[in-house]
mmCIF file of C-alpha atoms and ligand atoms in Angstrom:
data_model
loop_
_atom_site.group_PDB
_atom_site.id
_atom_site.type_symbol
_atom_site.label_atom_id
_atom_site.label_comp_id
_atom_site.label_asym_id
_atom_site.label_seq_id
_atom_site.Cartn_x
_atom_site.Cartn_y
_atom_site.Cartn_z
ATOM 1 C CA MET G 1 105.065 56.557 75.667
ATOM 2 C CA GLY G 2 108.439 58.905 75.486
ATOM 3 C CA ALA G 3 107.316 60.171 78.754
ATOM 4 C CA HIS G 4 108.835 59.253 81.484
ATOM 5 C CA GLU G 5 107.238 58.725 85.082
ATOM 6 C CA GLU G 6 107.884 58.717 88.485
ATOM 7 C CA GLU G 7 107.492 55.562 90.855
ATOM 8 C CA ALA G 8 107.928 54.659 93.732
ATOM 9 C CA GLY G 9 111.334 53.294 92.872
ATOM 10 C CA GLY G 10 112.594 55.838 90.945
ATOM 11 C CA GLU G 11 111.689 57.463 87.432
ATOM 12 C CA GLU G 12 110.806 54.668 84.458
ATOM 13 C CA TYR G 13 111.805 55.036 81.209
ATOM 14 C CA LEU G 14 110.114 53.546 78.237
ATOM 15 C CA PHE G 15 110.876 54.351 74.502
ATOM 16 C CA LYS G 16 108.856 53.540 71.493
ATOM 17 C CA ILE G 17 111.222 52.970 68.719
ATOM 18 C CA VAL G 18 110.079 51.936 65.323
ATOM 19 C CA LEU G 19 111.429 50.236 62.505
ATOM 20 C CA ILE G 20 110.733 51.087 59.025
ATOM 21 C CA GLY G 21 112.285 50.499 55.504
ATOM 22 C CA ASP G 22 111.460 48.201 52.495
ATOM 23 C CA SER G 23 110.028 44.267 52.998
ATOM 24 C CA ALA G 24 113.197 41.759 53.035
ATOM 25 C CA VAL G 25 115.814 44.265 54.535
ATOM 26 C CA GLY G 26 115.886 42.927 57.239
ATOM 27 C CA LYS G 27 114.271 44.450 60.425
ATOM 28 C CA SER G 28 113.033 41.579 61.983
ATOM 29 C CA ASN G 29 115.992 39.864 61.827
ATOM 30 C CA LEU G 30 117.487 42.488 63.504
ATOM 31 C CA LEU G 31 114.675 43.161 66.181
ATOM 32 C CA SER G 32 115.557 39.275 66.835
ATOM 33 C CA ARG G 33 118.714 39.540 66.942
ATOM 34 C CA PHE G 34 118.373 42.604 69.142
ATOM 35 C CA ALA G 35 116.001 41.030 72.005
ATOM 36 C CA ARG G 36 116.585 37.409 72.219
ATOM 37 C CA ASP G 37 119.684 37.336 69.754
ATOM 38 C CA GLU G 38 118.384 35.063 67.017
ATOM 39 C CA PHE G 39 118.437 35.024 63.881
ATOM 40 C CA ASP G 40 115.670 33.636 61.206
ATOM 41 C CA ASN G 41 116.259 32.547 57.815
ATOM 42 C CA ASN G 42 112.627 31.480 57.781
ATOM 43 C CA SER G 43 110.774 35.376 58.150
ATOM 44 C CA LYS G 44 107.391 34.216 58.237
ATOM 45 C CA ALA G 45 108.133 32.836 61.529
ATOM 46 C CA THR G 46 108.238 36.567 63.222
ATOM 47 C CA ILE G 47 105.155 38.068 61.361
ATOM 48 C CA GLY G 48 102.770 38.649 63.685
ATOM 49 C CA VAL G 49 104.692 40.325 65.838
ATOM 50 C CA GLU G 50 103.950 44.259 66.825
ATOM 51 C CA PHE G 51 106.086 44.991 69.500
ATOM 52 C CA GLN G 52 109.422 43.733 71.554
ATOM 53 C CA THR G 53 110.605 45.039 74.902
ATOM 54 C CA GLN G 54 114.143 45.648 75.693
ATOM 55 C CA CYS G 55 115.604 46.966 78.706
ATOM 56 C CA VAL G 56 118.627 48.521 79.014
ATOM 57 C CA GLU G 57 120.614 50.381 81.722
ATOM 58 C CA ILE G 58 122.055 54.647 80.976
ATOM 59 C CA ASP G 59 123.372 56.238 84.003
ATOM 60 C CA GLY G 60 122.369 53.770 86.146
ATOM 61 C CA LYS G 61 118.764 53.741 85.628
ATOM 62 C CA GLU G 62 116.596 50.984 84.233
ATOM 63 C CA VAL G 63 115.178 52.282 80.122
ATOM 64 C CA LYS G 64 112.843 50.429 78.213
ATOM 65 C CA ALA G 65 112.682 50.270 74.696
ATOM 66 C CA GLN G 66 109.521 49.341 73.292
ATOM 67 C CA ILE G 67 110.632 48.154 69.253
ATOM 68 C CA TRP G 68 107.885 47.417 66.883
ATOM 69 C CA ASP G 69 108.163 45.947 63.590
ATOM 70 C CA THR G 70 105.751 46.673 60.824
ATOM 71 C CA ALA G 71 105.093 42.841 60.894
ATOM 72 C CA GLY G 72 105.034 42.652 56.928
ATOM 73 C CA GLN G 73 102.607 45.767 56.492
ATOM 74 C CA GLU G 74 104.932 47.377 54.272
ATOM 75 C CA ARG G 75 104.626 44.664 51.755
ATOM 76 C CA PHE G 76 101.350 46.331 50.997
ATOM 77 C CA ARG G 77 102.387 49.911 51.213
ATOM 78 C CA ALA G 78 100.100 50.685 54.223
ATOM 79 C CA VAL G 79 101.923 50.944 57.514
ATOM 80 C CA THR G 80 99.435 53.170 59.524
ATOM 81 C CA SER G 81 99.786 56.131 61.167
ATOM 82 C CA ALA G 82 98.792 53.436 64.545
ATOM 83 C CA TYR G 83 102.589 52.589 63.910
ATOM 84 C CA TYR G 84 104.275 55.905 64.632
ATOM 85 C CA ARG G 85 102.375 57.147 67.322
ATOM 86 C CA GLY G 86 103.821 58.034 70.308
ATOM 87 C CA ALA G 87 107.353 57.201 68.540
ATOM 88 C CA VAL G 88 110.503 58.828 70.080
ATOM 89 C CA GLY G 89 113.172 56.997 67.361
ATOM 90 C CA ALA G 90 113.199 55.488 64.449
ATOM 91 C CA LEU G 91 115.608 53.171 62.389
ATOM 92 C CA ILE G 92 115.394 53.396 58.845
ATOM 93 C CA VAL G 93 116.736 49.767 57.170
ATOM 94 C CA TYR G 94 117.818 49.376 53.852
ATOM 95 C CA ASP G 95 119.819 46.183 52.025
ATOM 96 C CA ILE G 96 123.336 46.872 51.156
ATOM 97 C CA THR G 97 122.852 44.381 47.880
ATOM 98 C CA ARG G 98 119.450 45.566 46.824
ATOM 99 C CA ARG G 99 120.016 49.446 45.645
ATOM 100 C CA SER G 100 116.402 50.110 45.526
ATOM 101 C CA SER G 101 115.747 49.953 48.992
ATOM 102 C CA PHE G 102 118.703 52.252 49.623
ATOM 103 C CA ASP G 103 116.264 54.348 46.989
ATOM 104 C CA SER G 104 113.693 53.608 49.339
ATOM 105 C CA ILE G 105 114.885 55.963 51.611
ATOM 106 C CA LYS G 106 113.339 59.431 51.112
ATOM 107 C CA ARG G 107 109.880 57.846 50.790
ATOM 108 C CA TRP G 108 110.237 56.620 53.981
ATOM 109 C CA LEU G 109 111.707 59.741 55.546
ATOM 110 C CA ASP G 110 108.861 61.378 54.013
ATOM 111 C CA GLU G 111 106.831 59.113 56.396
ATOM 112 C CA LEU G 112 108.506 59.785 59.760
ATOM 113 C CA THR G 113 107.729 63.473 58.357
ATOM 114 C CA THR G 114 104.252 63.059 57.838
ATOM 115 C CA HIS G 115 103.888 61.001 60.943
ATOM 116 C CA CYS G 116 105.983 61.681 63.984
ATOM 117 C CA ASP G 117 107.226 64.147 65.851
ATOM 118 C CA THR G 118 110.418 66.984 64.457
ATOM 119 C CA THR G 119 112.751 65.242 67.811
ATOM 120 C CA LEU G 120 112.108 61.954 66.745
ATOM 121 C CA THR G 121 115.655 60.312 66.538
ATOM 122 C CA ARG G 122 116.809 58.789 63.826
ATOM 123 C CA MET G 123 119.138 56.524 62.393
ATOM 124 C CA LEU G 124 120.234 55.382 59.230
ATOM 125 C CA VAL G 125 120.438 51.584 59.130
ATOM 126 C CA GLY G 126 122.717 49.724 56.055
ATOM 127 C CA ASN G 127 121.650 45.794 56.609
ATOM 128 C CA LYS G 128 122.990 42.501 55.533
ATOM 129 C CA CYS G 129 126.746 44.056 55.672
ATOM 130 C CA ASP G 130 128.369 40.593 55.641
ATOM 131 C CA LEU G 131 127.666 40.021 51.939
ATOM 132 C CA GLU G 132 130.293 42.569 50.756
ATOM 133 C CA ASN G 133 130.886 40.278 47.165
ATOM 134 C CA ILE G 134 127.425 41.552 46.387
ATOM 135 C CA ARG G 135 127.323 44.975 47.857
ATOM 136 C CA ASP G 136 125.464 47.618 45.371
ATOM 137 C CA VAL G 137 125.247 50.851 47.584
ATOM 138 C CA SER G 138 129.063 51.436 49.011
ATOM 139 C CA VAL G 139 129.578 52.329 52.875
ATOM 140 C CA GLU G 140 129.950 56.466 51.337
ATOM 141 C CA GLU G 141 126.355 56.140 49.543
ATOM 142 C CA GLY G 142 125.093 55.601 52.706
ATOM 143 C CA LYS G 143 127.076 57.709 55.015
ATOM 144 C CA SER G 144 126.519 61.040 52.938
ATOM 145 C CA LEU G 145 122.450 60.531 52.984
ATOM 146 C CA ALA G 146 122.872 60.298 56.405
ATOM 147 C CA GLU G 147 125.201 63.789 56.767
ATOM 148 C CA GLU G 148 122.382 65.255 54.334
ATOM 149 C CA GLU G 149 119.388 64.354 56.437
ATOM 150 C CA GLY G 150 121.043 64.785 59.865
ATOM 151 C CA LEU G 151 120.602 61.180 60.626
ATOM 152 C CA PHE G 152 122.998 58.953 62.525
ATOM 153 C CA PHE G 153 124.659 56.062 60.349
ATOM 154 C CA LEU G 154 125.676 52.326 60.932
ATOM 155 C CA GLU G 155 126.192 49.402 58.525
ATOM 156 C CA THR G 156 125.267 46.022 60.112
ATOM 157 C CA SER G 157 124.703 42.622 59.774
ATOM 158 C CA ALA G 158 122.202 40.711 61.893
ATOM 159 C CA LEU G 159 123.236 37.271 60.417
ATOM 160 C CA GLU G 160 126.607 37.689 61.836
ATOM 161 C CA SER G 161 125.408 40.123 64.745
ATOM 162 C CA THR G 162 127.563 43.366 63.746
ATOM 163 C CA ASN G 163 127.205 46.362 64.920
ATOM 164 C CA VAL G 164 123.500 45.166 65.737
ATOM 165 C CA GLN G 165 123.297 46.143 69.782
ATOM 166 C CA THR G 166 125.695 49.337 68.830
ATOM 167 C CA THR G 167 122.762 50.645 66.743
ATOM 168 C CA PHE G 168 119.770 50.004 69.447
ATOM 169 C CA GLU G 169 122.244 51.728 71.930
ATOM 170 C CA ILE G 170 122.557 54.838 69.876
ATOM 171 C CA VAL G 171 118.956 55.168 69.424
ATOM 172 C CA ILE G 172 118.331 54.585 73.128
ATOM 173 C CA ARG G 173 121.219 56.915 74.613
ATOM 174 C CA GLU G 174 120.299 59.665 72.441
ATOM 175 C CA ILE G 175 116.814 59.494 73.103
ATOM 176 C CA TYR G 176 117.318 59.177 76.529
ATOM 177 C CA ASN G 177 119.981 62.112 76.976
ATOM 178 C CA ASN G 178 116.816 64.162 74.839
ATOM 179 C CA VAL G 179 114.574 63.621 77.591
ATOM 180 C CA SER G 180 116.679 63.910 80.942
ATOM 181 C CA ARG G 181 118.002 67.408 79.164
ATOM 182 C CA LYS G 182 114.038 68.201 78.400
ATOM 183 C CA ALA G 183 113.520 67.439 82.378
ATOM 184 C CA LEU G 184 116.199 69.770 83.371
HETATM 185 P P1 GDP F 201 112.046 42.164 56.684
HETATM 186 O O1 GDP F 201 110.989 41.986 55.487
HETATM 187 O O2 GDP F 201 112.592 43.698 56.350
HETATM 188 O O3 GDP F 201 111.148 41.906 58.569
HETATM 189 O O4 GDP F 201 113.248 41.613 56.800
HETATM 190 P P2 GDP F 201 113.913 40.091 57.287
HETATM 191 O O5 GDP F 201 114.124 39.765 58.644
HETATM 192 O O6 GDP F 201 112.415 38.986 57.252
HETATM 193 O O7 GDP F 201 114.952 39.208 56.676
HETATM 194 C C1 GDP F 201 114.822 39.047 55.006
HETATM 195 C C2 GDP F 201 115.454 38.299 54.535
HETATM 196 O O8 GDP F 201 117.045 38.291 54.348
HETATM 197 C C3 GDP F 201 115.628 36.820 55.116
HETATM 198 O O9 GDP F 201 115.698 36.063 54.230
HETATM 199 C C4 GDP F 201 116.623 37.112 56.262
HETATM 200 O O10 GDP F 201 117.000 35.674 56.634
HETATM 201 C C5 GDP F 201 117.994 37.573 55.494
HETATM 202 N N1 GDP F 201 119.128 38.990 55.994
HETATM 203 C C6 GDP F 201 118.487 39.748 57.345
HETATM 204 N N2 GDP F 201 119.322 40.276 57.284
HETATM 205 C C7 GDP F 201 120.212 39.539 57.413
HETATM 206 C C8 GDP F 201 121.710 39.980 57.315
HETATM 207 O O11 GDP F 201 122.208 40.079 58.295
HETATM 208 N N3 GDP F 201 122.447 39.061 56.677
HETATM 209 C C9 GDP F 201 122.125 38.284 54.974
HETATM 210 N N4 GDP F 201 122.955 37.764 54.262
HETATM 211 N N5 GDP F 201 120.872 38.181 55.346
HETATM 212 C C10 GDP F 201 119.814 38.869 55.756
HETATM 213 MG MG1 MG F 202 109.411 42.038 59.102
#
């Protein structure tokens, strides 16, 4: 995965992107907002979903993003290496109202270092930015961690649909750019 193959109708791109981060930060809802424009308060409904494929057009080319959701695996601190295998992009998500989820980011980055290629495109995502009144992590903290670690960064709200599309598009475009640069 992540490679592109020649087909009769031209090139086809398939990128595996993984969602990681502590339990309940909003990973499943970010994916359902992006893929189906849905928000689901009952998170149980999305347990069991392995991945969703979403088509995006970049420079006139059809790009398929295969986005993987942990489906609750992280609750048991058991995201398997199979989950990461072949990933070319990762969204590392925390909840801006829960500091412990932000403190976990380093641990999730270590996981990526262990399991993924160094060329992986990584984006830090501070979700639930609609809950400004109970914010526990400032925008600046998110930004500076991202700068330190060389990550893209945005705050999102899966609930209000803020920056969700943009977040996925940034990652997909960056992966696309890396692949097409390599192909030159
Ligand atoms: P996951 O465990 O990381 O997959 O998190 P879920 O997507 O299941 O969401 C966990 C909880 O947070 C659910 O009750 C969601 O309704 C809620 N949630 C997710 N995203 C947002 C958001 O952007 N804003 C608010 N206010 N709640 C959210
Ligand atoms: Mg989930």
